[in-house]
Amino acid sequence: MAGRAIFSVSSCPPSLCIPYSTASFSSVNRLALPAVRISPRTNRFPRIHCSLSANDIKAGTNIEVDGAPWRVLEFLHVKPGKGAAFVRTKIRNYVNGSTVERTFRAGISVEEANIYKETKQFTYKDGSQFVFMDLTTYEETRLNESDMGEKTKWLKEGMECILLYWKDKVIDFDLPITVKLKVVDVDPGLRGDTVQGGSKPATMETGAIVAVPLFINVGEEIFVDTRTGAYMNRA
C-alpha cells in the first residue's frame, strides 16, 4: 500500500510574505538582482563587468585601457625608497596586436576587460575569409584573413581553435599548442653537419616553412609548436 505524505505550510506575517505572481516576482527581481543580459548568440550568461586593483595585475590578466582590450604579458611591482609604489607592465592590444609598456600607480582601479572564449572548429576557407563552426549549434563565424595575422599558416581544416570575444566581437583566436603537419616540399640533396644536428627548410601542407632535421623527407608528418614555429618530432 503506497504511503501518503502530508505537508503542512505554516502561515507567515503579511509583512514577510510575497504573493506568488509574475508581476510581484519581476518587481522583487529588479530590486534584488543586477541586470544581466543573455546574449542570444551564445545563449549563456556573460561575465559581470568589474574593476580590479592595480595590485592584482599579473601576467595573463585582461584589462581595458583607453577603450580597448589588452592582455598583460609581463608585470613588475615596484616599491621605491621614496614616492608611491607602482606596477610596471608590458601589455598587448588584442585588436591591433601592438605591444606597449604601461605603468599603473599601486592601488588604483583598473577596468577588467570582459573577454570570454568559445571553442570553434575551422572548417574551410572562403575566399579571404576563414570559416569556423560551433559544433553544438552549427553556427558559422567568419574571420577576415587580414585580421588573423601569421597564425593562419598553422590552420588545418578540422582543427579546433579557441575564439576570444570582446563586446560580442571576435578579437583573437588561439591555436592548439601542437599541430601535426605534412611535409610537401624539401630539398632532398641538402646536406649538413649531422654531428652538430644540421637542419633544412621544409614547406608544410599549410604553406608554413619549418626548419627540420636533415633526415626528414617529403610525405612525412611532423609535430610543430605553433607558439614558436619550431620542429618538435616526427609524428
PDB file of N, CA and C in Angstrom, residues 12 14 22 43 57 62 78 80-82 93 108 134 138 152 156 158 163 178 200 204 211 223 227 231:
ATOM      1  N   CYS A  12       2.741  32.960   7.556  1.00  0.00           N
ATOM      2  CA  CYS A  12       3.763  33.914   7.924  1.00  0.00           C
ATOM      3  C   CYS A  12       3.132  35.281   8.008  1.00  0.00           C
ATOM      4  N   PRO A  14       2.084  38.988   7.221  1.00  0.00           N
ATOM      5  CA  PRO A  14       1.880  39.621   5.907  1.00  0.00           C
ATOM      6  C   PRO A  14       3.076  40.434   5.459  1.00  0.00           C
ATOM      7  N   THR A  22       3.549  36.755 -11.292  1.00  0.00           N
ATOM      8  CA  THR A  22       4.610  37.195 -12.212  1.00  0.00           C
ATOM      9  C   THR A  22       4.994  38.639 -11.950  1.00  0.00           C
ATOM     10  N   ASN A  43      23.658  32.220 -25.963  1.00  0.00           N
ATOM     11  CA  ASN A  43      22.681  31.639 -25.055  1.00  0.00           C
ATOM     12  C   ASN A  43      23.302  31.290 -23.712  1.00  0.00           C
ATOM     13  N   ILE A  57      47.168  43.024 -10.697  1.00  0.00           N
ATOM     14  CA  ILE A  57      47.604  42.766 -12.065  1.00  0.00           C
ATOM     15  C   ILE A  57      48.706  41.713 -12.084  1.00  0.00           C
ATOM     16  N   ASN A  62      43.431  40.268 -18.269  1.00  0.00           N
ATOM     17  CA  ASN A  62      42.844  41.056 -19.357  1.00  0.00           C
ATOM     18  C   ASN A  62      42.308  42.363 -18.788  1.00  0.00           C
ATOM     19  N   VAL A  78      56.812  47.556  -8.167  1.00  0.00           N
ATOM     20  CA  VAL A  78      57.984  48.330  -7.752  1.00  0.00           C
ATOM     21  C   VAL A  78      57.630  49.153  -6.516  1.00  0.00           C
ATOM     22  N   PRO A  80      59.623  51.884  -4.615  1.00  0.00           N
ATOM     23  CA  PRO A  80      60.820  52.711  -4.488  1.00  0.00           C
ATOM     24  C   PRO A  80      61.025  53.185  -3.058  1.00  0.00           C
ATOM     25  N   GLY A  81      62.260  53.588  -2.759  1.00  0.00           N
ATOM     26  CA  GLY A  81      62.550  54.086  -1.418  1.00  0.00           C
ATOM     27  C   GLY A  81      61.765  55.339  -1.105  1.00  0.00           C
ATOM     28  N   LYS A  82      61.573  56.163  -2.105  1.00  0.00           N
ATOM     29  CA  LYS A  82      60.774  57.375  -1.953  1.00  0.00           C
ATOM     30  C   LYS A  82      59.668  57.378  -3.004  1.00  0.00           C
ATOM     31  N   ASN A  93      47.783  44.697 -27.230  1.00  0.00           N
ATOM     32  CA  ASN A  93      46.440  45.049 -27.676  1.00  0.00           C
ATOM     33  C   ASN A  93      45.843  43.876 -28.451  1.00  0.00           C
ATOM     34  N   ILE A 108      45.294  51.900  -7.573  1.00  0.00           N
ATOM     35  CA  ILE A 108      44.241  52.488  -8.403  1.00  0.00           C
ATOM     36  C   ILE A 108      43.390  51.376  -9.020  1.00  0.00           C
ATOM     37  N   ASP A 134      30.602  26.328 -34.790  1.00  0.00           N
ATOM     38  CA  ASP A 134      30.270  25.825 -33.463  1.00  0.00           C
ATOM     39  C   ASP A 134      29.701  24.423 -33.642  1.00  0.00           C
ATOM     40  N   TYR A 138      26.130  24.621 -34.808  1.00  0.00           N
ATOM     41  CA  TYR A 138      26.457  24.678 -36.237  1.00  0.00           C
ATOM     42  C   TYR A 138      26.440  26.112 -36.773  1.00  0.00           C
ATOM     43  N   THR A 152      47.516  32.002 -39.415  1.00  0.00           N
ATOM     44  CA  THR A 152      46.820  31.222 -40.445  1.00  0.00           C
ATOM     45  C   THR A 152      47.716  30.150 -41.064  1.00  0.00           C
ATOM     46  N   LYS A 156      44.610  24.082 -40.134  1.00  0.00           N
ATOM     47  CA  LYS A 156      44.204  22.955 -40.959  1.00  0.00           C
ATOM     48  C   LYS A 156      42.707  22.749 -40.799  1.00  0.00           C
ATOM     49  N   GLY A 158      39.353  21.205 -39.920  1.00  0.00           N
ATOM     50  CA  GLY A 158      39.017  20.272 -38.851  1.00  0.00           C
ATOM     51  C   GLY A 158      39.691  20.593 -37.528  1.00  0.00           C
ATOM     52  N   LEU A 163      38.174  30.867 -29.908  1.00  0.00           N
ATOM     53  CA  LEU A 163      37.932  32.246 -30.327  1.00  0.00           C
ATOM     54  C   LEU A 163      37.684  33.111 -29.101  1.00  0.00           C
ATOM     55  N   THR A 178      50.273  22.343 -30.135  1.00  0.00           N
ATOM     56  CA  THR A 178      50.970  21.421 -31.045  1.00  0.00           C
ATOM     57  C   THR A 178      50.071  21.080 -32.223  1.00  0.00           C
ATOM     58  N   LYS A 200      67.311  21.865 -42.281  1.00  0.00           N
ATOM     59  CA  LYS A 200      66.994  22.369 -43.611  1.00  0.00           C
ATOM     60  C   LYS A 200      65.565  22.892 -43.612  1.00  0.00           C
ATOM     61  N   MET A 204      55.415  23.063 -45.325  1.00  0.00           N
ATOM     62  CA  MET A 204      54.327  22.251 -44.801  1.00  0.00           C
ATOM     63  C   MET A 204      53.099  22.338 -45.707  1.00  0.00           C
ATOM     64  N   ALA A 211      62.080  24.746 -40.062  1.00  0.00           N
ATOM     65  CA  ALA A 211      63.415  24.162 -40.072  1.00  0.00           C
ATOM     66  C   ALA A 211      63.330  22.767 -39.474  1.00  0.00           C
ATOM     67  N   PHE A 223      55.408  17.100 -35.872  1.00  0.00           N
ATOM     68  CA  PHE A 223      54.734  17.949 -34.899  1.00  0.00           C
ATOM     69  C   PHE A 223      55.485  19.269 -34.796  1.00  0.00           C
ATOM     70  N   ARG A 227      53.491  28.083 -31.127  1.00  0.00           N
ATOM     71  CA  ARG A 227      53.911  29.303 -30.439  1.00  0.00           C
ATOM     72  C   ARG A 227      55.236  29.826 -30.970  1.00  0.00           C
ATOM     73  N   TYR A 231      60.231  22.876 -34.984  1.00  0.00           N
ATOM     74  CA  TYR A 231      60.040  21.423 -35.133  1.00  0.00           C
ATOM     75  C   TYR A 231      60.146  20.762 -33.769  1.00  0.00           C
TER      76      TYR A 231
END
